[in-house]
PDB file of C-alpha atoms in Angstrom:
ATOM      1  CA  UNK A   1    -184.766 -12.669 -42.046  1.00  0.00           C
ATOM      2  CA  UNK A   2    -184.449 -11.125 -45.458  1.00  0.00           C
ATOM      3  CA  UNK A   3    -185.264  -7.588 -46.439  1.00  0.00           C
ATOM      4  CA  UNK A   4    -185.076  -5.589 -49.639  1.00  0.00           C
ATOM      5  CA  UNK A   5    -184.912  -1.926 -50.665  1.00  0.00           C
ATOM      6  CA  UNK A   6    -185.506  -0.744 -54.205  1.00  0.00           C
ATOM      7  CA  UNK A   7    -184.884   2.800 -55.476  1.00  0.00           C
ATOM      8  CA  UNK A   8    -185.330   4.217 -58.957  1.00  0.00           C
ATOM      9  CA  UNK A   9    -184.512   7.815 -59.761  1.00  0.00           C
ATOM     10  CA  UNK A  10    -183.310  10.150 -62.534  1.00  0.00           C
ATOM     11  CA  UNK A  11    -179.525  10.203 -62.971  1.00  0.00           C
ATOM     12  CA  UNK A  12    -178.967  13.538 -61.249  1.00  0.00           C
ATOM     13  CA  UNK A  13    -176.144  14.538 -58.901  1.00  0.00           C
ATOM     14  CA  UNK A  14    -178.543  15.593 -56.137  1.00  0.00           C
ATOM     15  CA  UNK A  15    -179.978  12.057 -55.979  1.00  0.00           C
ATOM     16  CA  UNK A  16    -176.644  10.415 -55.205  1.00  0.00           C
ATOM     17  CA  UNK A  17    -176.755  11.510 -51.576  1.00  0.00           C
ATOM     18  CA  UNK A  18    -180.351  10.321 -51.254  1.00  0.00           C
ATOM     19  CA  UNK A  19    -179.320   6.868 -52.494  1.00  0.00           C
ATOM     20  CA  UNK A  20    -176.287   6.549 -50.210  1.00  0.00           C
ATOM     21  CA  UNK A  21    -178.209   7.661 -47.124  1.00  0.00           C
ATOM     22  CA  UNK A  22    -181.129   5.336 -47.927  1.00  0.00           C
ATOM     23  CA  UNK A  23    -178.881   2.289 -48.424  1.00  0.00           C
ATOM     24  CA  UNK A  24    -176.815   3.149 -45.333  1.00  0.00           C
ATOM     25  CA  UNK A  25    -179.976   3.438 -43.231  1.00  0.00           C
ATOM     26  CA  UNK A  26    -181.196   0.134 -44.664  1.00  0.00           C
ATOM     27  CA  UNK A  27    -177.831  -1.524 -43.897  1.00  0.00           C
ATOM     28  CA  UNK A  28    -177.910  -0.170 -40.349  1.00  0.00           C
ATOM     29  CA  UNK A  29    -180.977  -2.347 -39.716  1.00  0.00           C
ATOM     30  CA  UNK A  30    -178.695  -5.365 -40.194  1.00  0.00           C
ATOM     31  CA  UNK A  31    -175.660  -6.504 -38.247  1.00  0.00           C
ATOM     32  CA  UNK A  32    -173.072  -4.030 -39.383  1.00  0.00           C
ATOM     33  CA  UNK A  33    -170.709  -1.862 -37.382  1.00  0.00           C
ATOM     34  CA  UNK A  34    -170.764   1.928 -37.764  1.00  0.00           C
ATOM     35  CA  UNK A  35    -167.530   1.592 -39.751  1.00  0.00           C
ATOM     36  CA  UNK A  36    -169.171  -0.949 -42.075  1.00  0.00           C
ATOM     37  CA  UNK A  37    -172.086   1.425 -42.648  1.00  0.00           C
ATOM     38  CA  UNK A  38    -169.631   4.213 -43.552  1.00  0.00           C
ATOM     39  CA  UNK A  39    -167.882   1.825 -45.978  1.00  0.00           C
ATOM     40  CA  UNK A  40    -171.230   0.987 -47.592  1.00  0.00           C
ATOM     41  CA  UNK A  41    -172.072   4.692 -47.866  1.00  0.00           C
ATOM     42  CA  UNK A  42    -168.877   5.405 -49.802  1.00  0.00           C
ATOM     43  CA  UNK A  43    -169.267   2.381 -52.095  1.00  0.00           C
ATOM     44  CA  UNK A  44    -172.868   3.314 -52.962  1.00  0.00           C
ATOM     45  CA  UNK A  45    -171.857   6.940 -53.499  1.00  0.00           C
ATOM     46  CA  UNK A  46    -169.143   5.889 -55.969  1.00  0.00           C
ATOM     47  CA  UNK A  47    -171.304   3.418 -57.883  1.00  0.00           C
ATOM     48  CA  UNK A  48    -174.231   5.841 -58.220  1.00  0.00           C
ATOM     49  CA  UNK A  49    -171.871   8.745 -59.052  1.00  0.00           C
ATOM     50  CA  UNK A  50    -170.435   6.677 -61.908  1.00  0.00           C
ATOM     51  CA  UNK A  51    -173.924   6.115 -63.306  1.00  0.00           C
ATOM     52  CA  UNK A  52    -174.811   9.810 -62.969  1.00  0.00           C
ATOM     53  CA  UNK A  53    -171.546  11.013 -64.500  1.00  0.00           C
ATOM     54  CA  UNK A  54    -171.066   8.494 -67.284  1.00  0.00           C
ATOM     55  CA  UNK A  55    -174.169   6.532 -68.240  1.00  0.00           C
ATOM     56  CA  UNK A  56    -176.228   9.036 -70.176  1.00  0.00           C
ATOM     57  CA  UNK A  57    -173.747  11.660 -71.392  1.00  0.00           C
ATOM     58  CA  UNK A  58    -175.651  14.927 -71.584  1.00  0.00           C
ATOM     59  CA  UNK A  59    -178.973  13.133 -71.909  1.00  0.00           C
ATOM     60  CA  UNK A  60    -181.286  11.829 -69.229  1.00  0.00           C
ATOM     61  CA  UNK A  61    -181.957   8.376 -67.875  1.00  0.00           C
ATOM     62  CA  UNK A  62    -182.664   6.459 -64.723  1.00  0.00           C
ATOM     63  CA  UNK A  63    -180.618   4.678 -62.130  1.00  0.00           C
ATOM     64  CA  UNK A  64    -181.840   1.713 -60.099  1.00  0.00           C
ATOM     65  CA  UNK A  65    -180.438   0.731 -56.748  1.00  0.00           C
ATOM     66  CA  UNK A  66    -181.415  -2.530 -55.134  1.00  0.00           C
ATOM     67  CA  UNK A  67    -180.183  -3.482 -51.672  1.00  0.00           C
ATOM     68  CA  UNK A  68    -180.851  -6.890 -50.164  1.00  0.00           C
ATOM     69  CA  UNK A  69    -180.139  -8.241 -46.700  1.00  0.00           C
ATOM     70  CA  UNK A  70    -180.100 -12.015 -47.062  1.00  0.00           C
ATOM     71  CA  UNK A  71    -180.704 -14.809 -44.556  1.00  0.00           C
ATOM     72  CA  UNK A  72    -177.040 -14.805 -43.537  1.00  0.00           C
ATOM     73  CA  UNK A  73    -177.207 -11.081 -42.821  1.00  0.00           C
ATOM     74  CA  UNK A  74    -174.966 -10.160 -45.768  1.00  0.00           C
ATOM     75  CA  UNK A  75    -175.788  -7.060 -47.798  1.00  0.00           C
ATOM     76  CA  UNK A  76    -175.848  -7.040 -51.593  1.00  0.00           C
ATOM     77  CA  UNK A  77    -176.166  -3.718 -53.397  1.00  0.00           C
ATOM     78  CA  UNK A  78    -176.905  -3.606 -57.119  1.00  0.00           C
ATOM     79  CA  UNK A  79    -176.592  -0.309 -59.023  1.00  0.00           C
ATOM     80  CA  UNK A  80    -177.925  -0.458 -62.560  1.00  0.00           C
ATOM     81  CA  UNK A  81    -178.260   1.981 -65.449  1.00  0.00           C
ATOM     82  CA  UNK A  82    -179.439   1.595 -69.025  1.00  0.00           C
ATOM     83  CA  UNK A  83    -176.894   3.997 -70.423  1.00  0.00           C
ATOM     84  CA  UNK A  84    -174.127   3.824 -72.946  1.00  0.00           C
ATOM     85  CA  UNK A  85    -172.114   1.153 -71.149  1.00  0.00           C
ATOM     86  CA  UNK A  86    -168.362   0.935 -70.728  1.00  0.00           C
ATOM     87  CA  UNK A  87    -166.242   0.193 -73.813  1.00  0.00           C
ATOM     88  CA  UNK A  88    -163.173  -1.085 -72.026  1.00  0.00           C
ATOM     89  CA  UNK A  89    -164.147  -2.362 -68.605  1.00  0.00           C
ATOM     90  CA  UNK A  90    -160.654  -3.569 -67.716  1.00  0.00           C
ATOM     91  CA  UNK A  91    -159.235  -0.124 -68.355  1.00  0.00           C
ATOM     92  CA  UNK A  92    -162.134   1.627 -66.590  1.00  0.00           C
ATOM     93  CA  UNK A  93    -161.432  -0.404 -63.445  1.00  0.00           C
ATOM     94  CA  UNK A  94    -157.756   0.554 -63.345  1.00  0.00           C
ATOM     95  CA  UNK A  95    -157.022   3.011 -60.512  1.00  0.00           C
ATOM     96  CA  UNK A  96    -156.355   6.462 -61.895  1.00  0.00           C
ATOM     97  CA  UNK A  97    -158.229   5.996 -65.159  1.00  0.00           C
ATOM     98  CA  UNK A  98    -160.866   8.649 -65.789  1.00  0.00           C
ATOM     99  CA  UNK A  99    -162.419  10.173 -68.865  1.00  0.00           C
ATOM    100  CA  UNK A 100    -163.318  13.334 -66.918  1.00  0.00           C
ATOM    101  CA  UNK A 101    -161.216  16.321 -66.015  1.00  0.00           C
ATOM    102  CA  UNK A 102    -160.510  16.845 -62.301  1.00  0.00           C
ATOM    103  CA  UNK A 103    -161.595  13.324 -61.481  1.00  0.00           C
ATOM    104  CA  UNK A 104    -159.165  10.755 -60.231  1.00  0.00           C
ATOM    105  CA  UNK A 105    -160.575   7.494 -61.510  1.00  0.00           C
ATOM    106  CA  UNK A 106    -160.902   6.129 -57.990  1.00  0.00           C
ATOM    107  CA  UNK A 107    -164.534   5.050 -57.988  1.00  0.00           C
ATOM    108  CA  UNK A 108    -164.008   1.348 -58.631  1.00  0.00           C
ATOM    109  CA  UNK A 109    -160.947   1.279 -56.335  1.00  0.00           C
ATOM    110  CA  UNK A 110    -163.042   2.674 -53.494  1.00  0.00           C
ATOM    111  CA  UNK A 111    -165.874   0.210 -54.167  1.00  0.00           C
ATOM    112  CA  UNK A 112    -163.359  -2.636 -54.080  1.00  0.00           C
ATOM    113  CA  UNK A 113    -161.620  -1.336 -50.970  1.00  0.00           C
ATOM    114  CA  UNK A 114    -164.759  -0.721 -48.927  1.00  0.00           C
ATOM    115  CA  UNK A 115    -166.836  -3.757 -49.890  1.00  0.00           C
ATOM    116  CA  UNK A 116    -165.985  -7.471 -49.694  1.00  0.00           C
ATOM    117  CA  UNK A 117    -166.690  -8.249 -53.358  1.00  0.00           C
ATOM    118  CA  UNK A 118    -167.380  -6.279 -56.513  1.00  0.00           C
ATOM    119  CA  UNK A 119    -168.734  -7.458 -59.869  1.00  0.00           C
ATOM    120  CA  UNK A 120    -169.225  -5.194 -62.848  1.00  0.00           C
ATOM    121  CA  UNK A 121    -171.087  -6.093 -66.022  1.00  0.00           C
ATOM    122  CA  UNK A 122    -171.299  -3.711 -68.932  1.00  0.00           C
ATOM    123  CA  UNK A 123    -171.909  -3.817 -72.639  1.00  0.00           C
ATOM    124  CA  UNK A 124    -171.756  -0.820 -74.955  1.00  0.00           C
ATOM    125  CA  UNK A 125    -175.222   0.603 -75.577  1.00  0.00           C
ATOM    126  CA  UNK A 126    -176.877  -1.603 -72.980  1.00  0.00           C
ATOM    127  CA  UNK A 127    -175.853  -0.106 -69.689  1.00  0.00           C
ATOM    128  CA  UNK A 128    -173.824  -1.075 -66.666  1.00  0.00           C
ATOM    129  CA  UNK A 129    -174.620  -3.153 -63.599  1.00  0.00           C
ATOM    130  CA  UNK A 130    -172.475  -3.019 -60.478  1.00  0.00           C
ATOM    131  CA  UNK A 131    -173.014  -5.629 -57.772  1.00  0.00           C
ATOM    132  CA  UNK A 132    -171.327  -5.295 -54.403  1.00  0.00           C
ATOM    133  CA  UNK A 133    -171.331  -7.535 -51.354  1.00  0.00           C
ATOM    134  CA  UNK A 134    -170.695  -6.585 -47.745  1.00  0.00           C
ATOM    135  CA  UNK A 135    -170.578  -9.461 -45.294  1.00  0.00           C
ATOM    136  CA  UNK A 136    -172.186  -8.975 -41.894  1.00  0.00           C
ATOM    137  CA  UNK A 137    -169.759  -8.503 -39.065  1.00  0.00           C
ATOM    138  CA  UNK A 138    -168.653 -11.917 -37.812  1.00  0.00           C
TER     139      UNK A 138
ATOM    140  CA  UNK B   1    -170.935  21.957 -47.609  1.00  0.00           C
ATOM    141  CA  UNK B   2    -169.952  25.222 -45.980  1.00  0.00           C
ATOM    142  CA  UNK B   3    -166.681  27.086 -46.495  1.00  0.00           C
ATOM    143  CA  UNK B   4    -165.235  29.819 -44.322  1.00  0.00           C
ATOM    144  CA  UNK B   5    -162.057  31.708 -45.107  1.00  0.00           C
ATOM    145  CA  UNK B   6    -159.516  33.304 -42.843  1.00  0.00           C
ATOM    146  CA  UNK B   7    -156.984  35.692 -44.345  1.00  0.00           C
ATOM    147  CA  UNK B   8    -153.551  36.568 -42.997  1.00  0.00           C
ATOM    148  CA  UNK B   9    -150.721  38.288 -44.866  1.00  0.00           C
ATOM    149  CA  UNK B  10    -149.027  34.912 -45.368  1.00  0.00           C
ATOM    150  CA  UNK B  11    -151.682  32.351 -45.988  1.00  0.00           C
ATOM    151  CA  UNK B  12    -155.291  31.738 -46.726  1.00  0.00           C
ATOM    152  CA  UNK B  13    -157.064  29.469 -44.274  1.00  0.00           C
ATOM    153  CA  UNK B  14    -160.158  27.603 -45.403  1.00  0.00           C
ATOM    154  CA  UNK B  15    -162.417  25.500 -43.220  1.00  0.00           C
ATOM    155  CA  UNK B  16    -164.737  23.009 -44.892  1.00  0.00           C
ATOM    156  CA  UNK B  17    -167.730  21.599 -43.067  1.00  0.00           C
ATOM    157  CA  UNK B  18    -170.391  19.159 -44.244  1.00  0.00           C
ATOM    158  CA  UNK B  19    -170.201  16.914 -47.302  1.00  0.00           C
ATOM    159  CA  UNK B  20    -167.453  17.317 -49.886  1.00  0.00           C
ATOM    160  CA  UNK B  21    -168.788  15.110 -52.655  1.00  0.00           C
ATOM    161  CA  UNK B  22    -170.191  14.976 -56.178  1.00  0.00           C
ATOM    162  CA  UNK B  23    -172.905  17.516 -55.425  1.00  0.00           C
ATOM    163  CA  UNK B  24    -170.664  20.067 -53.653  1.00  0.00           C
ATOM    164  CA  UNK B  25    -167.173  19.653 -55.174  1.00  0.00           C
ATOM    165  CA  UNK B  26    -167.926  22.155 -57.956  1.00  0.00           C
ATOM    166  CA  UNK B  27    -168.897  24.868 -55.485  1.00  0.00           C
ATOM    167  CA  UNK B  28    -165.825  24.083 -53.367  1.00  0.00           C
ATOM    168  CA  UNK B  29    -163.488  24.457 -56.370  1.00  0.00           C
ATOM    169  CA  UNK B  30    -165.107  27.678 -57.492  1.00  0.00           C
ATOM    170  CA  UNK B  31    -165.067  29.340 -54.077  1.00  0.00           C
ATOM    171  CA  UNK B  32    -161.489  28.373 -53.186  1.00  0.00           C
ATOM    172  CA  UNK B  33    -160.141  29.368 -56.613  1.00  0.00           C
ATOM    173  CA  UNK B  34    -161.958  32.683 -56.519  1.00  0.00           C
ATOM    174  CA  UNK B  35    -160.711  33.456 -52.979  1.00  0.00           C
ATOM    175  CA  UNK B  36    -157.123  32.710 -54.081  1.00  0.00           C
ATOM    176  CA  UNK B  37    -157.558  35.023 -57.074  1.00  0.00           C
ATOM    177  CA  UNK B  38    -159.178  37.742 -54.985  1.00  0.00           C
ATOM    178  CA  UNK B  39    -156.640  37.729 -52.159  1.00  0.00           C
ATOM    179  CA  UNK B  40    -153.543  36.885 -54.194  1.00  0.00           C
ATOM    180  CA  UNK B  41    -152.552  34.554 -51.346  1.00  0.00           C
ATOM    181  CA  UNK B  42    -150.699  31.470 -52.584  1.00  0.00           C
ATOM    182  CA  UNK B  43    -150.360  29.460 -49.395  1.00  0.00           C
ATOM    183  CA  UNK B  44    -153.493  27.524 -48.560  1.00  0.00           C
ATOM    184  CA  UNK B  45    -154.219  25.771 -45.270  1.00  0.00           C
ATOM    185  CA  UNK B  46    -157.292  23.603 -45.561  1.00  0.00           C
ATOM    186  CA  UNK B  47    -159.011  22.493 -42.347  1.00  0.00           C
ATOM    187  CA  UNK B  48    -161.014  19.288 -42.882  1.00  0.00           C
ATOM    188  CA  UNK B  49    -162.163  18.726 -39.296  1.00  0.00           C
ATOM    189  CA  UNK B  50    -165.810  19.378 -40.054  1.00  0.00           C
ATOM    190  CA  UNK B  51    -166.055  17.226 -43.182  1.00  0.00           C
ATOM    191  CA  UNK B  52    -168.628  14.552 -42.475  1.00  0.00           C
ATOM    192  CA  UNK B  53    -168.465  12.750 -45.796  1.00  0.00           C
ATOM    193  CA  UNK B  54    -166.032  12.767 -48.688  1.00  0.00           C
ATOM    194  CA  UNK B  55    -166.014  10.781 -51.929  1.00  0.00           C
ATOM    195  CA  UNK B  56    -163.571  10.405 -54.817  1.00  0.00           C
ATOM    196  CA  UNK B  57    -164.921  13.570 -56.463  1.00  0.00           C
ATOM    197  CA  UNK B  58    -164.250  15.530 -53.264  1.00  0.00           C
ATOM    198  CA  UNK B  59    -160.748  14.091 -53.010  1.00  0.00           C
ATOM    199  CA  UNK B  60    -160.107  15.007 -56.654  1.00  0.00           C
ATOM    200  CA  UNK B  61    -161.244  18.575 -55.902  1.00  0.00           C
ATOM    201  CA  UNK B  62    -158.708  18.818 -53.055  1.00  0.00           C
ATOM    202  CA  UNK B  63    -155.976  17.463 -55.337  1.00  0.00           C
ATOM    203  CA  UNK B  64    -157.006  19.949 -58.044  1.00  0.00           C
ATOM    204  CA  UNK B  65    -156.573  22.870 -55.619  1.00  0.00           C
ATOM    205  CA  UNK B  66    -153.174  21.510 -54.609  1.00  0.00           C
ATOM    206  CA  UNK B  67    -152.111  21.395 -58.255  1.00  0.00           C
ATOM    207  CA  UNK B  68    -153.345  24.953 -58.885  1.00  0.00           C
ATOM    208  CA  UNK B  69    -151.625  26.381 -55.822  1.00  0.00           C
ATOM    209  CA  UNK B  70    -148.396  24.520 -56.626  1.00  0.00           C
ATOM    210  CA  UNK B  71    -148.463  25.741 -60.227  1.00  0.00           C
ATOM    211  CA  UNK B  72    -148.699  29.312 -58.897  1.00  0.00           C
ATOM    212  CA  UNK B  73    -145.672  28.710 -56.705  1.00  0.00           C
ATOM    213  CA  UNK B  74    -147.589  28.359 -53.438  1.00  0.00           C
ATOM    214  CA  UNK B  75    -147.915  25.643 -50.818  1.00  0.00           C
ATOM    215  CA  UNK B  76    -150.998  23.782 -49.684  1.00  0.00           C
ATOM    216  CA  UNK B  77    -151.376  21.670 -46.569  1.00  0.00           C
ATOM    217  CA  UNK B  78    -154.244  19.935 -44.784  1.00  0.00           C
ATOM    218  CA  UNK B  79    -154.882  20.193 -41.063  1.00  0.00           C
ATOM    219  CA  UNK B  80    -157.135  18.402 -38.604  1.00  0.00           C
ATOM    220  CA  UNK B  81    -157.952  15.608 -41.063  1.00  0.00           C
ATOM    221  CA  UNK B  82    -160.437  13.054 -39.638  1.00  0.00           C
ATOM    222  CA  UNK B  83    -158.957   9.555 -39.461  1.00  0.00           C
ATOM    223  CA  UNK B  84    -161.348   8.119 -41.989  1.00  0.00           C
ATOM    224  CA  UNK B  85    -160.591  10.823 -44.547  1.00  0.00           C
ATOM    225  CA  UNK B  86    -156.878  10.360 -43.929  1.00  0.00           C
ATOM    226  CA  UNK B  87    -157.237   6.663 -44.766  1.00  0.00           C
ATOM    227  CA  UNK B  88    -159.091   7.552 -47.973  1.00  0.00           C
ATOM    228  CA  UNK B  89    -156.378  10.017 -48.991  1.00  0.00           C
ATOM    229  CA  UNK B  90    -153.818   7.249 -48.478  1.00  0.00           C
ATOM    230  CA  UNK B  91    -155.932   4.869 -50.534  1.00  0.00           C
ATOM    231  CA  UNK B  92    -156.095   7.544 -53.252  1.00  0.00           C
ATOM    232  CA  UNK B  93    -152.301   7.502 -53.401  1.00  0.00           C
ATOM    233  CA  UNK B  94    -152.012  10.970 -51.890  1.00  0.00           C
ATOM    234  CA  UNK B  95    -150.139   9.708 -48.840  1.00  0.00           C
ATOM    235  CA  UNK B  96    -147.052  11.867 -49.243  1.00  0.00           C
ATOM    236  CA  UNK B  97    -148.276  14.338 -51.836  1.00  0.00           C
ATOM    237  CA  UNK B  98    -150.206  16.893 -49.778  1.00  0.00           C
ATOM    238  CA  UNK B  99    -148.728  17.325 -46.289  1.00  0.00           C
ATOM    239  CA  UNK B 100    -151.106  16.755 -43.402  1.00  0.00           C
ATOM    240  CA  UNK B 101    -150.688  18.280 -39.955  1.00  0.00           C
ATOM    241  CA  UNK B 102    -152.482  17.886 -36.661  1.00  0.00           C
ATOM    242  CA  UNK B 103    -153.243  21.569 -36.259  1.00  0.00           C
ATOM    243  CA  UNK B 104    -152.521  25.065 -37.520  1.00  0.00           C
ATOM    244  CA  UNK B 105    -149.499  25.575 -35.296  1.00  0.00           C
ATOM    245  CA  UNK B 106    -147.778  22.449 -36.625  1.00  0.00           C
ATOM    246  CA  UNK B 107    -148.601  23.422 -40.204  1.00  0.00           C
ATOM    247  CA  UNK B 108    -147.255  26.958 -39.810  1.00  0.00           C
ATOM    248  CA  UNK B 109    -144.027  25.683 -38.262  1.00  0.00           C
ATOM    249  CA  UNK B 110    -143.550  23.223 -41.133  1.00  0.00           C
ATOM    250  CA  UNK B 111    -144.294  25.912 -43.716  1.00  0.00           C
ATOM    251  CA  UNK B 112    -141.809  28.282 -42.119  1.00  0.00           C
ATOM    252  CA  UNK B 113    -144.614  30.699 -41.284  1.00  0.00           C
ATOM    253  CA  UNK B 114    -144.791  30.212 -37.526  1.00  0.00           C
ATOM    254  CA  UNK B 115    -142.276  32.949 -36.699  1.00  0.00           C
ATOM    255  CA  UNK B 116    -143.764  35.429 -39.136  1.00  0.00           C
ATOM    256  CA  UNK B 117    -147.181  34.958 -37.589  1.00  0.00           C
ATOM    257  CA  UNK B 118    -145.715  35.436 -34.114  1.00  0.00           C
ATOM    258  CA  UNK B 119    -143.909  38.645 -35.143  1.00  0.00           C
ATOM    259  CA  UNK B 120    -147.009  40.215 -36.524  1.00  0.00           C
ATOM    260  CA  UNK B 121    -149.725  39.267 -34.105  1.00  0.00           C
ATOM    261  CA  UNK B 122    -147.964  37.901 -31.071  1.00  0.00           C
ATOM    262  CA  UNK B 123    -150.149  34.850 -31.274  1.00  0.00           C
ATOM    263  CA  UNK B 124    -151.373  32.277 -33.745  1.00  0.00           C
ATOM    264  CA  UNK B 125    -155.009  32.802 -34.506  1.00  0.00           C
ATOM    265  CA  UNK B 126    -157.230  29.887 -35.358  1.00  0.00           C
ATOM    266  CA  UNK B 127    -158.302  29.269 -38.942  1.00  0.00           C
ATOM    267  CA  UNK B 128    -161.982  29.995 -39.198  1.00  0.00           C
TER     268      UNK B 128
END
């Protein structure tokens, strides 16, 4: 069985919760433990927060979230924006690096810690795509 | 996110319930900072029992309050921290930075406030 959820919304803080709850509810239809679903919630929150906080500066833009449950029961979540992109991806992924005041630069660390795999693609001026995989519970 | 404060002569108790995340961290910062300013209390005991969800922005807001209180010469501790949040604080590298205690009584004893509270009220009142 495969299933897919697609969300597209303006990059606003109040939509982050909507996205995390939607993906968590979607994931709960698969074979994941309650702990797994909580992990997924945090990872989605961090990925979408990054897009909302960084992608469009003070301007506006949209964020896309695509969640897929594949035939093996694994969950892939893709979070995509068409914003300014990340200049130095290696540095951005380092724990503790943040360009914002009173932020800890933990977003990517949390995504890595709570999901099984994390890929990030970004090019300046062309946006950022985060892809995360959570394997179904064995 | 909902915040309730409890004032004593020696510390400010704050109980957070609900989500402490990107959409609520700003309000949390503002309310706690303003309560500290208003009361002049420098010791902050933050009860996290009712926090259902926290993200890195929420954790940064807690760390920010800790830094503020410390800079003013006060102490800040966390009590009743749900297991999952505790694990996230560890992951955030805050393992030994902000002390965590099981309950108010333990926190007061560790802060050297237990006896003072006893003298004044004869009992330790809950933070609410």
